Coordinates of C-alpha atoms in Angstrom, one line a residue:
M9 CA 63.1 87.8 95.8
L10 CA 61.5 89.3 92.6
E11 CA 59.6 91.9 94.7
R12 CA 62.8 92.9 96.4
Q13 CA 64.6 93.3 93.1
T14 CA 61.7 95.4 91.7
M15 CA 61.9 97.7 94.8
T16 CA 65.7 98.0 94.3
D17 CA 65.2 98.9 90.6
Q18 CA 62.6 101.5 91.4
A19 CA 64.9 103.0 94.1
E20 CA 67.8 103.2 91.6
K21 CA 65.5 104.8 89.0
L22 CA 64.3 107.4 91.5
R23 CA 67.9 108.2 92.6
A24 CA 68.9 108.6 88.9
R25 CA 65.9 110.8 88.2
I26 CA 66.6 113.1 91.2
K27 CA 70.3 113.3 90.2
R28 CA 69.3 114.5 86.7
Q29 CA 66.8 116.9 88.1
L30 CA 69.4 118.5 90.4
E31 CA 71.7 118.7 87.4
G32 CA 69.0 120.2 85.2
K33 CA 69.3 117.3 82.7
S34 CA 65.9 116.8 81.2
A35 CA 65.3 115.0 77.9
K36 CA 65.8 116.8 74.6
T37 CA 62.6 116.9 72.7
I38 CA 62.3 116.1 69.0
A39 CA 59.2 116.1 66.8
V40 CA 59.1 114.2 63.5
I41 CA 56.6 115.6 61.1
S42 CA 55.7 115.7 57.4
G43 CA 53.5 117.9 55.3
K44 CA 51.5 114.9 54.0
G45 CA 51.0 111.3 55.0
G46 CA 52.6 108.2 53.5
V47 CA 56.2 109.6 53.3
G48 CA 57.8 107.2 55.8
K49 CA 57.7 109.5 58.8
S50 CA 56.9 106.8 61.4
N51 CA 59.5 104.4 59.9
F52 CA 62.1 107.0 60.2
A53 CA 61.2 108.0 63.8
L54 CA 61.4 104.4 64.9
N55 CA 64.8 103.6 63.2
F56 CA 66.2 107.0 64.3
S57 CA 65.2 106.1 67.9
I58 CA 66.9 102.7 67.7
S59 CA 70.0 104.3 66.1
L60 CA 70.3 106.8 69.0
S61 CA 70.1 104.0 71.4
K62 CA 73.1 102.5 69.7
H63 CA 75.0 105.6 70.9
R64 CA 74.0 104.8 74.5
K65 CA 71.2 107.3 74.5
K66 CA 68.0 106.5 76.5
V67 CA 65.1 107.1 74.2
L68 CA 61.3 107.3 74.7
L69 CA 59.4 107.3 71.4
F70 CA 55.9 108.7 71.8
D71 CA 53.4 107.9 69.0
L72 CA 51.3 111.1 69.1
D73 CA 49.3 110.2 66.0
V74 CA 46.7 109.6 68.6
G75 CA 44.0 107.1 67.5
M76 CA 45.9 106.1 64.3
G77 CA 49.4 105.2 65.6
N78 CA 51.4 102.5 63.9
I79 CA 54.8 102.3 65.7
D80 CA 53.8 99.0 67.3
L81 CA 52.8 97.6 63.9
L82 CA 56.2 98.5 62.5
L83 CA 57.8 96.6 65.4
G84 CA 55.6 93.6 64.8
K85 CA 54.1 93.8 68.2
T86 CA 50.7 94.3 69.6
A87 CA 51.3 96.7 72.4
E88 CA 50.0 95.3 75.7
K89 CA 49.1 98.8 76.8
T90 CA 48.6 101.9 74.8
I91 CA 47.9 105.5 75.6
A92 CA 44.2 104.5 75.4
H93 CA 44.7 102.3 78.6
F94 CA 46.2 105.3 80.4
L95 CA 43.5 107.7 79.4
T96 CA 40.5 105.5 80.0
E97 CA 41.7 103.2 82.8
E98 CA 43.6 103.3 86.0
Y99 CA 47.1 102.6 84.6
S100 CA 50.3 104.5 85.4
L101 CA 52.7 105.9 82.7
D102 CA 55.2 103.1 83.6
D103 CA 52.4 100.6 82.8
I104 CA 52.0 101.8 79.2
I105 CA 55.6 102.4 78.3
Q106 CA 56.7 99.4 76.2
K107 CA 60.3 98.2 75.6
N108 CA 61.7 96.7 72.4
Y109 CA 65.0 96.8 70.6
D110 CA 66.6 98.9 73.4
I111 CA 64.1 101.7 73.1
H112 CA 61.0 102.6 75.1
Y113 CA 57.8 103.6 73.4
I114 CA 54.2 104.6 74.0
A115 CA 51.9 103.2 71.4
G116 CA 49.3 105.6 69.9
G117 CA 46.2 103.4 70.3
T118 CA 43.0 103.7 68.3
G119 CA 39.6 105.5 68.5
L120 CA 40.6 107.9 71.2
N121 CA 39.0 111.2 70.3
R122 CA 35.9 110.9 72.5
A123 CA 37.9 109.2 75.4
I124 CA 40.4 112.1 75.6
K125 CA 37.6 114.7 75.9
L126 CA 35.8 112.7 78.5
E127 CA 38.8 111.8 80.6
K128 CA 40.3 115.2 81.2
D129 CA 41.6 114.2 84.7
R130 CA 43.6 111.3 83.1
V131 CA 45.2 113.7 80.6
E132 CA 46.2 116.0 83.5
H133 CA 47.7 112.9 85.2
L134 CA 49.6 112.0 82.1
L135 CA 51.2 115.5 82.0
Q136 CA 52.2 115.3 85.6
E137 CA 53.9 112.0 85.1
L138 CA 55.6 113.2 82.0
K139 CA 57.2 116.0 84.0
H140 CA 59.1 113.2 85.9
V141 CA 59.7 111.0 82.8
L142 CA 61.5 113.9 81.2
Y143 CA 64.4 113.2 83.6
D144 CA 64.5 109.5 82.9
Y145 CA 65.6 109.9 79.2
D146 CA 68.1 111.6 77.0
Y147 CA 65.6 112.0 74.1
L148 CA 61.8 112.2 74.0
I149 CA 60.8 111.7 70.3
F150 CA 57.3 112.5 69.1
D151 CA 55.9 110.8 66.0
I152 CA 53.2 113.3 64.9
G153 CA 50.4 112.7 62.5
A154 CA 50.3 114.5 59.1
G155 CA 48.6 117.9 58.9
M156 CA 48.7 121.1 60.9
N157 CA 46.3 122.8 63.3
D158 CA 46.5 125.5 66.0
E159 CA 46.9 123.0 68.8
L160 CA 49.7 121.1 67.1
V161 CA 51.6 124.3 66.3
R162 CA 51.2 125.3 69.9
L163 CA 52.7 121.9 71.0
L164 CA 55.6 122.2 68.5
S165 CA 56.5 125.6 69.9
G166 CA 57.5 123.8 73.1
I167 CA 59.7 121.2 71.3
E168 CA 63.4 121.9 70.7
T169 CA 63.9 120.3 67.3
I170 CA 61.5 119.5 64.4
I171 CA 62.6 117.0 61.8
V172 CA 60.7 117.4 58.5
V173 CA 60.5 114.2 56.4
V174 CA 60.3 115.0 52.7
T175 CA 60.2 112.7 49.5
P176 CA 61.0 113.8 46.0
E177 CA 57.4 114.1 44.9
P178 CA 56.3 117.7 44.2
T179 CA 53.3 117.3 46.6
S180 CA 55.5 116.2 49.4
I181 CA 57.9 119.2 48.9
L182 CA 55.0 121.7 48.7
D183 CA 53.3 120.3 51.7
A184 CA 56.5 120.3 53.7
Y185 CA 57.0 123.9 52.9
S186 CA 53.4 124.7 53.8
A187 CA 53.8 123.0 57.2
M188 CA 57.1 124.8 58.0
K189 CA 55.6 128.1 56.9
I190 CA 52.6 127.6 59.3
I191 CA 54.9 126.7 62.2
H192 CA 57.4 129.5 61.4
L193 CA 54.8 132.2 61.3
Q194 CA 53.7 131.4 64.8
V195 CA 57.0 130.1 66.2
P196 CA 59.8 132.1 64.5
K197 CA 62.5 130.4 66.6
A198 CA 61.5 126.9 65.6
K199 CA 64.6 124.8 64.6
F200 CA 64.0 122.7 61.4
Y201 CA 66.0 119.9 60.1
L202 CA 65.3 118.5 56.6
L203 CA 65.4 114.7 56.1
G204 CA 65.0 113.3 52.6
N205 CA 63.3 109.9 52.2
R206 CA 63.1 107.6 49.2
M207 CA 65.9 109.5 47.4
K208 CA 67.7 107.9 44.5
N209 CA 71.0 109.2 45.8
E210 CA 72.7 112.0 47.6
K211 CA 72.6 114.2 44.5
E212 CA 68.8 114.0 44.3
N213 CA 68.5 114.7 48.0
S214 CA 70.7 117.8 47.6
I215 CA 68.6 119.1 44.7
V216 CA 65.3 118.6 46.6
M217 CA 66.6 120.0 49.9
Q218 CA 68.3 123.0 48.4
R219 CA 65.1 123.9 46.6
L220 CA 63.3 123.8 50.0
Q221 CA 66.1 125.8 51.6
T222 CA 65.9 128.5 48.9
V223 CA 62.2 128.9 49.2
M224 CA 62.3 129.1 53.0
N225 CA 65.1 131.7 52.8
S226 CA 63.5 133.8 50.0
F227 CA 60.0 134.0 51.4
L228 CA 60.4 133.5 55.1
Q229 CA 64.1 134.4 55.7
K230 CA 64.4 131.1 57.6
D231 CA 67.4 128.8 57.5
C232 CA 66.9 125.0 57.6
E233 CA 69.7 122.5 58.0
I234 CA 69.9 119.3 56.0
L235 CA 70.2 116.3 58.2
G236 CA 70.7 113.7 55.5
F237 CA 68.6 111.2 53.6
L238 CA 67.3 107.7 53.3
P239 CA 67.5 106.0 49.9
E240 CA 65.0 104.3 47.8
D241 CA 65.9 100.8 49.1
S242 CA 64.0 97.5 48.8
T243 CA 65.4 96.6 52.2
I244 CA 63.0 99.2 53.8
I245 CA 60.0 97.7 52.0
S246 CA 61.0 94.1 53.0
A247 CA 61.6 95.2 56.6
V248 CA 58.2 96.8 56.9
K249 CA 56.6 93.7 55.5
N250 CA 58.5 91.6 58.0
Q251 CA 57.7 94.1 60.8
I252 CA 61.3 94.5 61.7
P253 CA 63.1 97.9 61.8
F254 CA 65.3 98.1 58.7
L255 CA 68.3 99.2 60.8
L256 CA 68.2 95.7 62.4
F257 CA 66.7 93.8 59.4
K258 CA 69.8 94.3 57.3
P259 CA 72.4 96.3 59.2
K260 CA 74.8 96.4 56.2
S261 CA 72.2 97.7 53.8
N262 CA 72.5 101.2 52.2
A263 CA 69.4 102.3 54.1
A264 CA 70.9 101.2 57.5
K265 CA 74.2 102.9 56.5
Q266 CA 72.5 106.2 55.8
M267 CA 70.4 106.0 59.0
R268 CA 73.7 105.8 60.9
I269 CA 75.0 108.8 59.0
V270 CA 71.9 110.8 59.8
T271 CA 72.1 109.9 63.5
K272 CA 75.8 111.0 63.6
N273 CA 75.0 114.2 61.8
Y274 CA 72.3 115.0 64.4
L275 CA 74.5 114.2 67.4
M276 CA 77.3 116.3 66.0
K277 CA 75.0 119.2 65.7
N278 CA 73.0 118.8 68.9
D279 CA 74.6 116.6 71.5
S280 CA 76.9 119.3 72.9
L281 CA 74.1 121.9 73.1
E282 CA 72.6 122.8 76.4
Q283 CA 69.0 122.0 77.1
T284 CA 67.2 125.3 76.7
Q285 CA 63.5 124.5 76.9
K286 CA 61.4 125.1 79.9
E287 CA 59.8 122.0 81.3
D288 CA 56.5 123.8 82.1
H289 CA 56.5 125.5 78.7
F290 CA 56.6 122.1 77.0
I291 CA 54.0 120.4 79.2
E292 CA 51.6 123.3 78.9
R293 CA 51.6 122.9 75.1
L294 CA 51.2 119.2 75.2
Q295 CA 48.2 119.7 77.5
H296 CA 46.6 122.0 74.9
F297 CA 47.2 119.5 72.1
L298 CA 45.8 116.5 74.0
L299 CA 42.7 118.2 75.4
R300 CA 41.7 119.6 72.1
K301 CA 42.0 116.3 70.2

């Protein structure tokens, strides 16, 4: 009986995938980046994914901080399978996709640098399977490690939207500008959204973000939209300690309220836009990124 149900589920999934392929509805891609580490990027990516799922969006969160991922830690789970299992063993992509809190995610794993280089055929297989997965979801969100290099910029050139997480600290602001500058010089059409984190209030967020906008406009003639902010809220710290996403830990907290506002802002700006990226364009850049790790 269970086997028959599994076959039925797989058939329905295949039909839905083919339907979306025929309609040209592949997942919109989002990268969450920061100029420096320790600014709450992964925590935002996780709660943003969950918040999108509350709007009936199918989301796959891919922890691309390969070898140093922590999405599963924030969820309080030890992922049964990570990208390491896919790249080094005979597992399918469906085998490593985990589910929790109505989102699907791929855990980053640890110690993968050598394995990726040695298992090129597995990386190629991952890319082939991702071509199909793009039609299973509404959003594919990449949590990307801090820092910039040529391979990462090449990958980001194939992603539709880049959300830059910034805190009020001068080093975070400067590093965020530096990261956007590097990307912009190589990918002039990159679409940036600015997300403030650990802000005292909306006023502080506006001051910090307008400063970034002014610099981007003055030196690079590049516009960046403000997506919103997350406050300095003890709820977030407590949620991390308890390994529960803050959106679910205390749904009525100021942090959760602002997360919902950020999500609505994003959907208002993007949900009606047509998917413009080319599937092969994106996959090619992901290939470059993974094979050069």
